[in-house]
Structure formats: structure tokens, C-alpha cells
Amino acid sequence: MAGFDLHTHSTASDGTTSVEANVADALALGLEGIAITDHDTTAPFERARRAADGTGLEVVLGTEFSAEQDGWSVHVLGYWIDPGYAPLSDELERLVDERADRARRIVGRFHELGVEVSYERIAELAGDAPIGRPHIAAAVVETGAARDVPEVFDRYLADGGPAYVEKHAVDPVRAVELLVAACGVAVLAHPGLYGAQDQGLDAEVIERMRHAGLAGIEADHPDHDEATRARYRDIARGLGLEVTAGSDYHGEAKTNRLGSATTSREVVERLRHWRRA
Ligand code: AMP
Ligand code: ZN
Ligand code: FE
Ligand code: FE
């Protein structure tokens, strides 16, 4: 299996496997590289790089940056960013605090719905990671209110669900500006999974992101159907953007398997050239 999996999570956010395990699995699968794209952090990159040292596997520094548009979440993947660029690192830090506040608000919603989940247990499950909905869902399963994590999302936590609370975040155009200003490369993650009934992100917003320096669109995401892939490949072609693929691996927190969607080395090399010096 060749190519790069450009979208992976670990225990540094809401995945269930360590970055070391992800690196070992990527090597076993014969991947050429993986990007470490935990939500709103670049913290695990150094550990991943050390784990891959001397193996030939390329580890790409990344993050999946939270933005919002009209109250819906939008995710922007940032690669090769300078983690020390303060305007971006300040916003990432703020998002981690915002995630903790939002988790408390979501716990309040669950209590109103008669589900006695505790914030302390959620924080314990998250450990050092920014708190994400999968941590909350896992704690809800422990209360017996649902059988498994997908059921918690279906009944309560999916975007727009009865326990859903948005996080306050920058808009997607600002997200691209910050990633580009941090000398990174910005790629719109899974554009088909946003808004009510996953209607997808409007081409008009993507065009404005393009003007801010967006380099690519993750049209090939495991949760996109064929029509959605075709729609966003067309938009990418029309705007002169790269098309990328990544598995959005979350370990046991999602069914997506590591390496199940890959980007060719050729596209990765083109992406690298979008970096501004
Ligand atoms: P958050 O960043 O806290 O808003 O949580 C986003 C994460 O929740 C995503 O990266 C997915 O891992 C997970 N997620 C979002 N929607 C669903 C869903 N409908 N079913 C299962 N997992 C989901
Ligand atoms: Zn996630
Ligand atoms: Fe995402
Ligand atoms: Fe993701």
C-alpha cells in the first residue's frame, strides 16, 4: 500500500491509539507517510517523528483546526505549520479551553435529558487531550444511556442533536489565513460532512477560502459517497486546488481504518510547494 494517509488521530485528541502505535501500523501497512492531525493541537508530532526515526516513514506535522460557519463546525487541516506562530498557537490554546467549557455545557444538556454523565469522568477519559465529543460519548455509554458511541451521536450528540453545543471558533476563511501565516498548507477536511443533513460546504465559502490561500480539498474521505467525492473534485478542479485523501483514523472510536484513503507522493510534493517561504 503506497501513499500518504493525510488525516489521522491519536490519544492526543479523540483517537484511541497512541501516535507510536499509529506509526508502527503505518509501517506494517507499507505506507510512505502519515500526517499527524489531532484536533487543535500539534503536540504529538515530536513523539511520532521519533517513533518513525530511521524507518523511512515520513511523518508530516499537522493539525485539524476547528472553525465554524453559520453555527456549524468546519475542519481545516493544516500541514507543516510553525507551531510557534503565536496568532495560531494562541487560538489553538483558546480552543482547548473552549472545548472544556463546551463539555460542561453539553453535560448540562445531558442532565436536562435525564442522562447523569459527569464532567469529571469525561476529563479523566480525555487525559491531556483537548476534550472532544467522542470522549463525552464514551462517558455517556458508561452510564448505560446508550449501547455504544455511534448511538450516542445518533440520539444526542451529532451536529444539531439535542445535546449538541457548538464551539466558538474562527470562520473557515480566517482559519486558512492563520494556517498560511504560520507557513503551513491548508486543506479543507471532509467538505461533504457539514451542515444540516450533511448538505456540505457551499462552493462560495470554498472560493473565499481559496482567496485566503487554501491549497486543497479532502474530496476522498471514507464518509463521502461517490456523488460527494465527484462534487468536491469538480470544485477543486474549477478553483485550481489539489485533491487529497485521508482515512480520518480514530482507532476504536470510529470504523475508518488507517491507510484506507491515501494521497500519492506526487500530490504531497505539490502540496509542499504551496508553503510560503
Ligand atoms: P468535536 O471536535 O468535539 O466537535 O468532535 C468532532 C469529532 O466527533 C469528529 O472528529 C468525529 O470523530 C466525531 N463525530 C462527529 N460526528 C459524528 C457522528 N455523527 N458519529 C460519530 N462520530 C462523530
Ligand atoms: Zn475526531
Ligand atoms: Fe474532522
Ligand atoms: Fe478528523
mmCIF file of C-alpha atoms and ligand atoms in Angstrom:
data_model
loop_
_atom_site.group_PDB
_atom_site.id
_atom_site.type_symbol
_atom_site.label_atom_id
_atom_site.label_comp_id
_atom_site.label_asym_id
_atom_site.label_seq_id
_atom_site.Cartn_x
_atom_site.Cartn_y
_atom_site.Cartn_z
ATOM 1 C CA MET A 1 0.000 0.000 0.000
ATOM 2 C CA ALA A 2 1.730 3.183 -1.132
ATOM 3 C CA GLY A 3 0.956 6.803 -0.496
ATOM 4 C CA PHE A 4 0.330 9.076 2.458
ATOM 5 C CA ASP A 5 -2.574 8.931 4.895
ATOM 6 C CA LEU A 6 -3.020 12.685 5.424
ATOM 7 C CA HIS A 7 -5.658 12.530 8.184
ATOM 8 C CA THR A 8 -5.046 10.574 11.418
ATOM 9 C CA HIS A 9 -5.986 10.994 15.083
ATOM 10 C CA SER A 10 -4.446 9.601 18.268
ATOM 11 C CA THR A 11 -4.894 9.758 22.042
ATOM 12 C CA ALA A 12 -3.506 13.313 21.757
ATOM 13 C CA SER A 13 -7.079 14.206 20.710
ATOM 14 C CA ASP A 14 -10.071 11.887 20.368
ATOM 15 C CA GLY A 15 -8.470 8.795 18.838
ATOM 16 C CA THR A 16 -7.893 5.697 20.978
ATOM 17 C CA THR A 17 -4.393 4.705 19.784
ATOM 18 C CA SER A 18 -1.032 6.315 20.567
ATOM 19 C CA VAL A 19 0.958 8.045 17.813
ATOM 20 C CA GLU A 20 3.638 5.376 18.325
ATOM 21 C CA ALA A 21 1.068 2.666 17.556
ATOM 22 C CA ASN A 22 -0.117 4.626 14.505
ATOM 23 C CA VAL A 23 3.454 4.894 13.205
ATOM 24 C CA ALA A 24 4.007 1.146 13.746
ATOM 25 C CA ASP A 25 0.727 0.322 11.972
ATOM 26 C CA ALA A 26 1.552 2.657 9.076
ATOM 27 C CA LEU A 27 4.912 0.876 8.650
ATOM 28 C CA ALA A 28 3.233 -2.540 8.759
ATOM 29 C CA LEU A 29 0.792 -1.365 6.064
ATOM 30 C CA GLY A 30 3.682 -0.165 3.898
ATOM 31 C CA LEU A 31 2.540 3.459 3.799
ATOM 32 C CA GLU A 32 5.046 6.091 2.615
ATOM 33 C CA GLY A 33 3.896 8.622 5.173
ATOM 34 C CA ILE A 34 1.231 9.781 7.608
ATOM 35 C CA ALA A 35 0.160 13.209 8.759
ATOM 36 C CA ILE A 36 -0.498 13.639 12.489
ATOM 37 C CA THR A 37 -3.715 15.690 12.516
ATOM 38 C CA ASP A 38 -5.112 15.693 16.036
ATOM 39 C CA HIS A 39 -7.828 18.267 16.719
ATOM 40 C CA ASP A 40 -6.488 21.716 17.645
ATOM 41 C CA THR A 41 -3.006 20.575 18.668
ATOM 42 C CA THR A 42 0.392 19.766 17.165
ATOM 43 C CA ALA A 43 1.690 18.341 20.464
ATOM 44 C CA PRO A 44 2.171 14.670 19.445
ATOM 45 C CA PHE A 45 4.284 15.381 16.343
ATOM 46 C CA GLU A 46 7.709 15.112 18.031
ATOM 47 C CA ARG A 47 6.809 11.736 19.570
ATOM 48 C CA ALA A 48 5.591 10.473 16.206
ATOM 49 C CA ARG A 49 8.719 11.708 14.459
ATOM 50 C CA ARG A 50 10.919 9.935 16.997
ATOM 51 C CA ALA A 51 8.921 6.724 16.578
ATOM 52 C CA ALA A 52 9.472 6.896 12.806
ATOM 53 C CA ASP A 53 13.158 7.847 13.046
ATOM 54 C CA GLY A 54 15.287 5.679 10.761
ATOM 55 C CA THR A 55 12.330 3.767 9.329
ATOM 56 C CA GLY A 56 11.825 5.687 6.078
ATOM 57 C CA LEU A 57 8.228 6.533 7.001
ATOM 58 C CA GLU A 58 7.649 10.264 6.565
ATOM 59 C CA VAL A 59 5.706 11.897 9.386
ATOM 60 C CA VAL A 60 4.020 15.170 8.431
ATOM 61 C CA LEU A 61 3.369 17.729 11.166
ATOM 62 C CA GLY A 62 -0.284 18.695 11.100
ATOM 63 C CA THR A 63 -3.433 19.590 12.957
ATOM 64 C CA GLU A 64 -7.172 19.519 12.281
ATOM 65 C CA PHE A 65 -8.113 23.087 13.098
ATOM 66 C CA SER A 66 -11.674 23.784 14.328
ATOM 67 C CA ALA A 67 -13.580 26.566 12.586
ATOM 68 C CA GLU A 68 -17.267 27.389 12.353
ATOM 69 C CA GLN A 69 -19.583 28.690 9.664
ATOM 70 C CA ASP A 70 -23.182 29.707 10.476
ATOM 71 C CA GLY A 71 -23.012 27.741 13.763
ATOM 72 C CA TRP A 72 -21.816 24.526 12.074
ATOM 73 C CA SER A 73 -18.356 23.113 12.569
ATOM 74 C CA VAL A 74 -15.901 23.156 9.674
ATOM 75 C CA HIS A 75 -12.479 21.483 9.951
ATOM 76 C CA VAL A 76 -9.384 22.744 8.179
ATOM 77 C CA LEU A 77 -6.303 20.514 8.018
ATOM 78 C CA GLY A 78 -3.027 22.400 8.407
ATOM 79 C CA TYR A 79 0.284 20.826 7.392
ATOM 80 C CA TRP A 80 3.915 21.856 8.062
ATOM 81 C CA ILE A 81 2.803 24.812 10.187
ATOM 82 C CA ASP A 82 5.181 26.581 12.543
ATOM 83 C CA PRO A 83 3.791 25.596 15.987
ATOM 84 C CA GLY A 84 5.470 28.661 17.496
ATOM 85 C CA TYR A 85 3.498 31.192 15.422
ATOM 86 C CA ALA A 86 1.652 32.998 18.221
ATOM 87 C CA PRO A 87 -1.567 34.102 16.479
ATOM 88 C CA LEU A 88 -2.228 30.445 15.609
ATOM 89 C CA SER A 89 -0.929 28.856 18.835
ATOM 90 C CA ASP A 90 -2.980 31.377 20.880
ATOM 91 C CA GLU A 91 -6.139 30.373 19.001
ATOM 92 C CA LEU A 92 -5.342 26.663 19.478
ATOM 93 C CA GLU A 93 -4.853 27.262 23.192
ATOM 94 C CA ARG A 94 -8.129 29.171 23.374
ATOM 95 C CA LEU A 95 -9.906 26.308 21.583
ATOM 96 C CA VAL A 96 -8.658 23.798 24.156
ATOM 97 C CA ASP A 97 -10.203 25.952 26.944
ATOM 98 C CA GLU A 98 -13.343 26.432 24.864
ATOM 99 C CA ARG A 99 -13.628 22.642 24.476
ATOM 100 C CA ALA A 100 -13.601 22.222 28.282
ATOM 101 C CA ASP A 101 -16.310 24.924 28.741
ATOM 102 C CA ARG A 102 -18.375 23.405 25.974
ATOM 103 C CA ALA A 103 -18.097 19.925 27.523
ATOM 104 C CA ARG A 104 -19.586 21.388 30.730
ATOM 105 C CA ARG A 105 -22.457 22.895 28.710
ATOM 106 C CA ILE A 106 -23.028 19.550 26.971
ATOM 107 C CA VAL A 107 -23.078 17.791 30.376
ATOM 108 C CA GLY A 108 -25.796 20.291 31.415
ATOM 109 C CA ARG A 109 -27.824 19.341 28.320
ATOM 110 C CA PHE A 110 -27.473 15.642 29.158
ATOM 111 C CA HIS A 111 -28.650 16.277 32.721
ATOM 112 C CA GLU A 112 -31.748 18.056 31.339
ATOM 113 C CA LEU A 113 -32.301 14.987 29.145
ATOM 114 C CA GLY A 114 -32.046 12.702 32.202
ATOM 115 C CA VAL A 115 -28.577 11.294 31.439
ATOM 116 C CA GLU A 116 -26.347 11.555 34.526
ATOM 117 C CA VAL A 117 -22.944 11.788 32.870
ATOM 118 C CA SER A 118 -20.206 13.534 34.865
ATOM 119 C CA TYR A 119 -17.735 16.154 33.654
ATOM 120 C CA GLU A 120 -15.023 14.646 35.876
ATOM 121 C CA ARG A 121 -15.265 11.280 34.117
ATOM 122 C CA ILE A 122 -15.108 12.957 30.694
ATOM 123 C CA ALA A 123 -11.996 14.914 31.709
ATOM 124 C CA GLU A 124 -10.457 11.681 33.003
ATOM 125 C CA LEU A 125 -11.122 9.897 29.688
ATOM 126 C CA ALA A 126 -9.621 12.809 27.725
ATOM 127 C CA GLY A 127 -6.480 12.923 29.877
ATOM 128 C CA ASP A 128 -4.099 15.506 28.382
ATOM 129 C CA ALA A 129 -6.070 15.723 25.126
ATOM 130 C CA PRO A 130 -8.445 18.557 24.178
ATOM 131 C CA ILE A 131 -11.935 17.255 25.102
ATOM 132 C CA GLY A 132 -13.897 16.096 22.060
ATOM 133 C CA ARG A 133 -17.403 14.745 21.586
ATOM 134 C CA PRO A 134 -16.097 11.135 21.320
ATOM 135 C CA HIS A 135 -14.797 11.404 24.937
ATOM 136 C CA ILE A 136 -18.214 12.660 26.041
ATOM 137 C CA ALA A 137 -19.949 9.884 24.093
ATOM 138 C CA ALA A 138 -17.737 7.230 25.734
ATOM 139 C CA ALA A 139 -18.664 8.548 29.198
ATOM 140 C CA VAL A 140 -22.369 8.505 28.255
ATOM 141 C CA VAL A 141 -22.066 4.842 27.187
ATOM 142 C CA GLU A 142 -20.650 4.069 30.661
ATOM 143 C CA THR A 143 -23.842 5.459 32.254
ATOM 144 C CA GLY A 144 -25.873 2.858 30.327
ATOM 145 C CA ALA A 145 -27.920 5.523 28.478
ATOM 146 C CA ALA A 146 -26.769 4.128 25.108
ATOM 147 C CA ARG A 147 -25.187 0.902 23.855
ATOM 148 C CA ASP A 148 -22.263 2.429 22.002
ATOM 149 C CA VAL A 149 -20.674 5.662 20.792
ATOM 150 C CA PRO A 150 -22.485 5.775 17.401
ATOM 151 C CA GLU A 151 -25.812 5.501 19.233
ATOM 152 C CA VAL A 152 -24.871 8.475 21.457
ATOM 153 C CA PHE A 153 -24.118 10.543 18.328
ATOM 154 C CA ASP A 154 -27.327 9.442 16.584
ATOM 155 C CA ARG A 155 -29.566 10.159 19.545
ATOM 156 C CA TYR A 156 -27.861 13.137 21.193
ATOM 157 C CA LEU A 157 -24.528 14.463 20.007
ATOM 158 C CA ALA A 158 -24.429 14.758 16.219
ATOM 159 C CA ASP A 159 -24.348 18.349 14.889
ATOM 160 C CA GLY A 160 -27.783 19.809 15.626
ATOM 161 C CA GLY A 161 -28.721 16.973 18.052
ATOM 162 C CA PRO A 162 -30.453 17.609 21.430
ATOM 163 C CA ALA A 163 -27.186 17.610 23.444
ATOM 164 C CA TYR A 164 -25.094 19.324 20.755
ATOM 165 C CA VAL A 165 -23.392 22.580 21.673
ATOM 166 C CA GLU A 166 -21.243 24.374 19.123
ATOM 167 C CA LYS A 167 -17.769 25.573 19.948
ATOM 168 C CA HIS A 168 -16.947 29.178 19.319
ATOM 169 C CA ALA A 169 -14.283 29.199 16.671
ATOM 170 C CA VAL A 170 -12.955 31.372 13.852
ATOM 171 C CA ASP A 171 -14.619 31.220 10.451
ATOM 172 C CA PRO A 172 -13.055 28.969 7.787
ATOM 173 C CA VAL A 173 -11.522 31.874 5.840
ATOM 174 C CA ARG A 174 -9.754 33.132 8.982
ATOM 175 C CA ALA A 175 -8.661 29.550 9.718
ATOM 176 C CA VAL A 176 -6.930 29.389 6.324
ATOM 177 C CA GLU A 177 -5.325 32.806 6.873
ATOM 178 C CA LEU A 178 -3.887 31.706 10.230
ATOM 179 C CA LEU A 179 -2.539 28.399 8.873
ATOM 180 C CA VAL A 180 -0.969 30.116 5.847
ATOM 181 C CA ALA A 181 0.509 32.881 8.020
ATOM 182 C CA ALA A 182 2.059 30.109 10.161
ATOM 183 C CA CYS A 183 3.906 28.971 6.981
ATOM 184 C CA GLY A 184 1.595 25.997 6.643
ATOM 185 C CA VAL A 185 -0.560 24.473 3.926
ATOM 186 C CA ALA A 186 -4.349 24.483 4.419
ATOM 187 C CA VAL A 187 -6.659 21.733 3.158
ATOM 188 C CA LEU A 188 -10.418 21.695 3.690
ATOM 189 C CA ALA A 189 -11.330 18.471 5.567
ATOM 190 C CA HIS A 190 -14.342 16.307 4.550
ATOM 191 C CA PRO A 191 -16.390 19.156 2.969
ATOM 192 C CA GLY A 192 -19.389 16.881 2.457
ATOM 193 C CA LEU A 193 -19.989 16.365 6.186
ATOM 194 C CA TYR A 194 -21.043 19.871 7.224
ATOM 195 C CA GLY A 195 -24.393 21.457 7.960
ATOM 196 C CA ALA A 196 -27.875 20.057 8.364
ATOM 197 C CA GLN A 197 -28.187 16.522 6.878
ATOM 198 C CA ASP A 198 -24.566 16.762 5.712
ATOM 199 C CA GLN A 199 -25.552 19.070 2.865
ATOM 200 C CA GLY A 200 -21.876 20.004 2.501
ATOM 201 C CA LEU A 201 -19.946 23.256 2.441
ATOM 202 C CA ASP A 202 -21.005 25.764 -0.234
ATOM 203 C CA ALA A 203 -18.697 26.374 -3.187
ATOM 204 C CA GLU A 204 -18.929 30.101 -2.417
ATOM 205 C CA VAL A 205 -17.256 29.627 1.009
ATOM 206 C CA ILE A 206 -14.587 27.399 -0.561
ATOM 207 C CA GLU A 207 -13.896 30.077 -3.153
ATOM 208 C CA ARG A 208 -13.312 32.625 -0.387
ATOM 209 C CA MET A 209 -11.030 30.129 1.381
ATOM 210 C CA ARG A 210 -9.152 29.768 -1.917
ATOM 211 C CA HIS A 211 -8.552 33.535 -1.990
ATOM 212 C CA ALA A 212 -7.119 33.258 1.543
ATOM 213 C CA GLY A 213 -4.643 30.626 0.330
ATOM 214 C CA LEU A 214 -6.418 27.263 0.602
ATOM 215 C CA ALA A 215 -4.325 24.618 -1.196
ATOM 216 C CA GLY A 216 -6.569 21.579 -1.371
ATOM 217 C CA ILE A 217 -9.821 19.771 -0.665
ATOM 218 C CA GLU A 218 -10.112 16.363 1.018
ATOM 219 C CA ALA A 219 -12.648 15.114 -1.532
ATOM 220 C CA ASP A 220 -11.674 11.473 -0.921
ATOM 221 C CA HIS A 221 -12.851 10.887 2.635
ATOM 222 C CA PRO A 222 -14.246 7.489 3.729
ATOM 223 C CA ASP A 223 -17.523 9.095 4.844
ATOM 224 C CA HIS A 224 -18.165 10.729 1.428
ATOM 225 C CA ASP A 225 -20.301 8.864 -1.074
ATOM 226 C CA GLU A 226 -19.325 8.788 -4.766
ATOM 227 C CA ALA A 227 -21.534 11.770 -5.677
ATOM 228 C CA THR A 228 -19.996 13.885 -2.887
ATOM 229 C CA ARG A 229 -16.465 12.968 -3.991
ATOM 230 C CA ALA A 230 -17.300 13.923 -7.576
ATOM 231 C CA ARG A 231 -18.895 17.206 -6.470
ATOM 232 C CA TYR A 232 -15.829 18.325 -4.495
ATOM 233 C CA ARG A 233 -13.331 17.037 -7.072
ATOM 234 C CA ASP A 234 -15.101 19.263 -9.600
ATOM 235 C CA ILE A 235 -14.977 22.256 -7.262
ATOM 236 C CA ALA A 236 -11.250 21.600 -6.662
ATOM 237 C CA ARG A 237 -10.569 21.392 -10.377
ATOM 238 C CA GLY A 238 -12.507 24.613 -11.016
ATOM 239 C CA LEU A 239 -10.524 26.505 -8.379
ATOM 240 C CA GLY A 240 -7.110 25.000 -9.242
ATOM 241 C CA LEU A 241 -6.879 23.176 -5.888
ATOM 242 C CA GLU A 242 -5.253 19.844 -5.035
ATOM 243 C CA VAL A 243 -7.445 16.843 -4.190
ATOM 244 C CA THR A 244 -6.328 14.914 -1.107
ATOM 245 C CA ALA A 245 -7.334 11.734 0.705
ATOM 246 C CA GLY A 246 -7.041 10.659 4.323
ATOM 247 C CA SER A 247 -8.648 7.981 6.472
ATOM 248 C CA ASP A 248 -9.635 10.170 9.483
ATOM 249 C CA TYR A 249 -8.464 7.222 11.583
ATOM 250 C CA HIS A 250 -9.615 7.418 15.240
ATOM 251 C CA GLY A 251 -8.636 3.916 16.455
ATOM 252 C CA GLU A 252 -11.644 2.237 18.043
ATOM 253 C CA ALA A 253 -13.628 5.500 18.185
ATOM 254 C CA LYS A 254 -14.599 5.206 14.502
ATOM 255 C CA THR A 255 -14.744 2.392 11.932
ATOM 256 C CA ASN A 256 -12.355 4.153 9.498
ATOM 257 C CA ARG A 257 -9.160 2.082 9.158
ATOM 258 C CA LEU A 258 -5.657 3.575 8.986
ATOM 259 C CA GLY A 259 -4.440 3.818 5.389
ATOM 260 C CA SER A 260 -7.926 3.247 3.946
ATOM 261 C CA ALA A 261 -7.568 6.507 1.971
ATOM 262 C CA THR A 262 -4.201 7.723 0.727
ATOM 263 C CA THR A 263 -2.730 10.641 -1.197
ATOM 264 C CA SER A 264 0.016 9.981 -3.762
ATOM 265 C CA ARG A 265 3.553 11.224 -3.147
ATOM 266 C CA GLU A 266 3.210 13.376 -6.256
ATOM 267 C CA VAL A 267 0.288 15.298 -4.724
ATOM 268 C CA VAL A 268 2.092 15.562 -1.369
ATOM 269 C CA GLU A 269 5.091 17.122 -3.164
ATOM 270 C CA ARG A 270 2.798 19.587 -4.937
ATOM 271 C CA LEU A 271 1.136 20.463 -1.609
ATOM 272 C CA ARG A 272 4.533 21.142 -0.068
ATOM 273 C CA HIS A 273 5.112 23.790 -2.718
ATOM 274 C CA TRP A 274 2.076 25.750 -1.542
ATOM 275 C CA ARG A 275 4.084 26.717 1.547
ATOM 276 C CA ARG A 276 5.029 30.309 1.602
ATOM 277 C CA ALA A 277 8.650 30.853 2.490
HETATM 278 P P1 AMP B 1 -15.694 17.865 18.274
HETATM 279 O O1 AMP B 1 -14.356 18.271 17.716
HETATM 280 O O2 AMP B 1 -15.679 17.778 19.751
HETATM 281 O O3 AMP B 1 -16.821 18.653 17.724
HETATM 282 O O4 AMP B 1 -15.920 16.354 17.798
HETATM 283 C C1 AMP B 1 -15.715 16.040 16.443
HETATM 284 C C2 AMP B 1 -15.419 14.557 16.342
HETATM 285 O O5 AMP B 1 -16.574 13.822 16.738
HETATM 286 C C3 AMP B 1 -15.147 14.116 14.914
HETATM 287 O O6 AMP B 1 -13.795 14.211 14.599
HETATM 288 C C4 AMP B 1 -15.577 12.675 14.936
HETATM 289 O O7 AMP B 1 -14.526 11.910 15.484
HETATM 290 C C5 AMP B 1 -16.703 12.654 15.923
HETATM 291 N N1 AMP B 1 -18.036 12.721 15.279
HETATM 292 C C6 AMP B 1 -18.679 13.811 14.813
HETATM 293 N N2 AMP B 1 -19.903 13.492 14.324
HETATM 294 C C7 AMP B 1 -20.031 12.154 14.499
HETATM 295 C C8 AMP B 1 -21.066 11.204 14.230
HETATM 296 N N3 AMP B 1 -22.236 11.592 13.685
HETATM 297 N N4 AMP B 1 -20.832 9.904 14.558
HETATM 298 C C9 AMP B 1 -19.662 9.527 15.141
HETATM 299 N N5 AMP B 1 -18.653 10.366 15.410
HETATM 300 C C10 AMP B 1 -18.824 11.654 15.103
HETATM 301 ZN ZN ZN B 2 -12.043 13.455 15.938
HETATM 302 FE FE FE B 3 -12.972 16.372 11.132
HETATM 303 FE FE FE B 4 -10.573 14.181 11.815
#
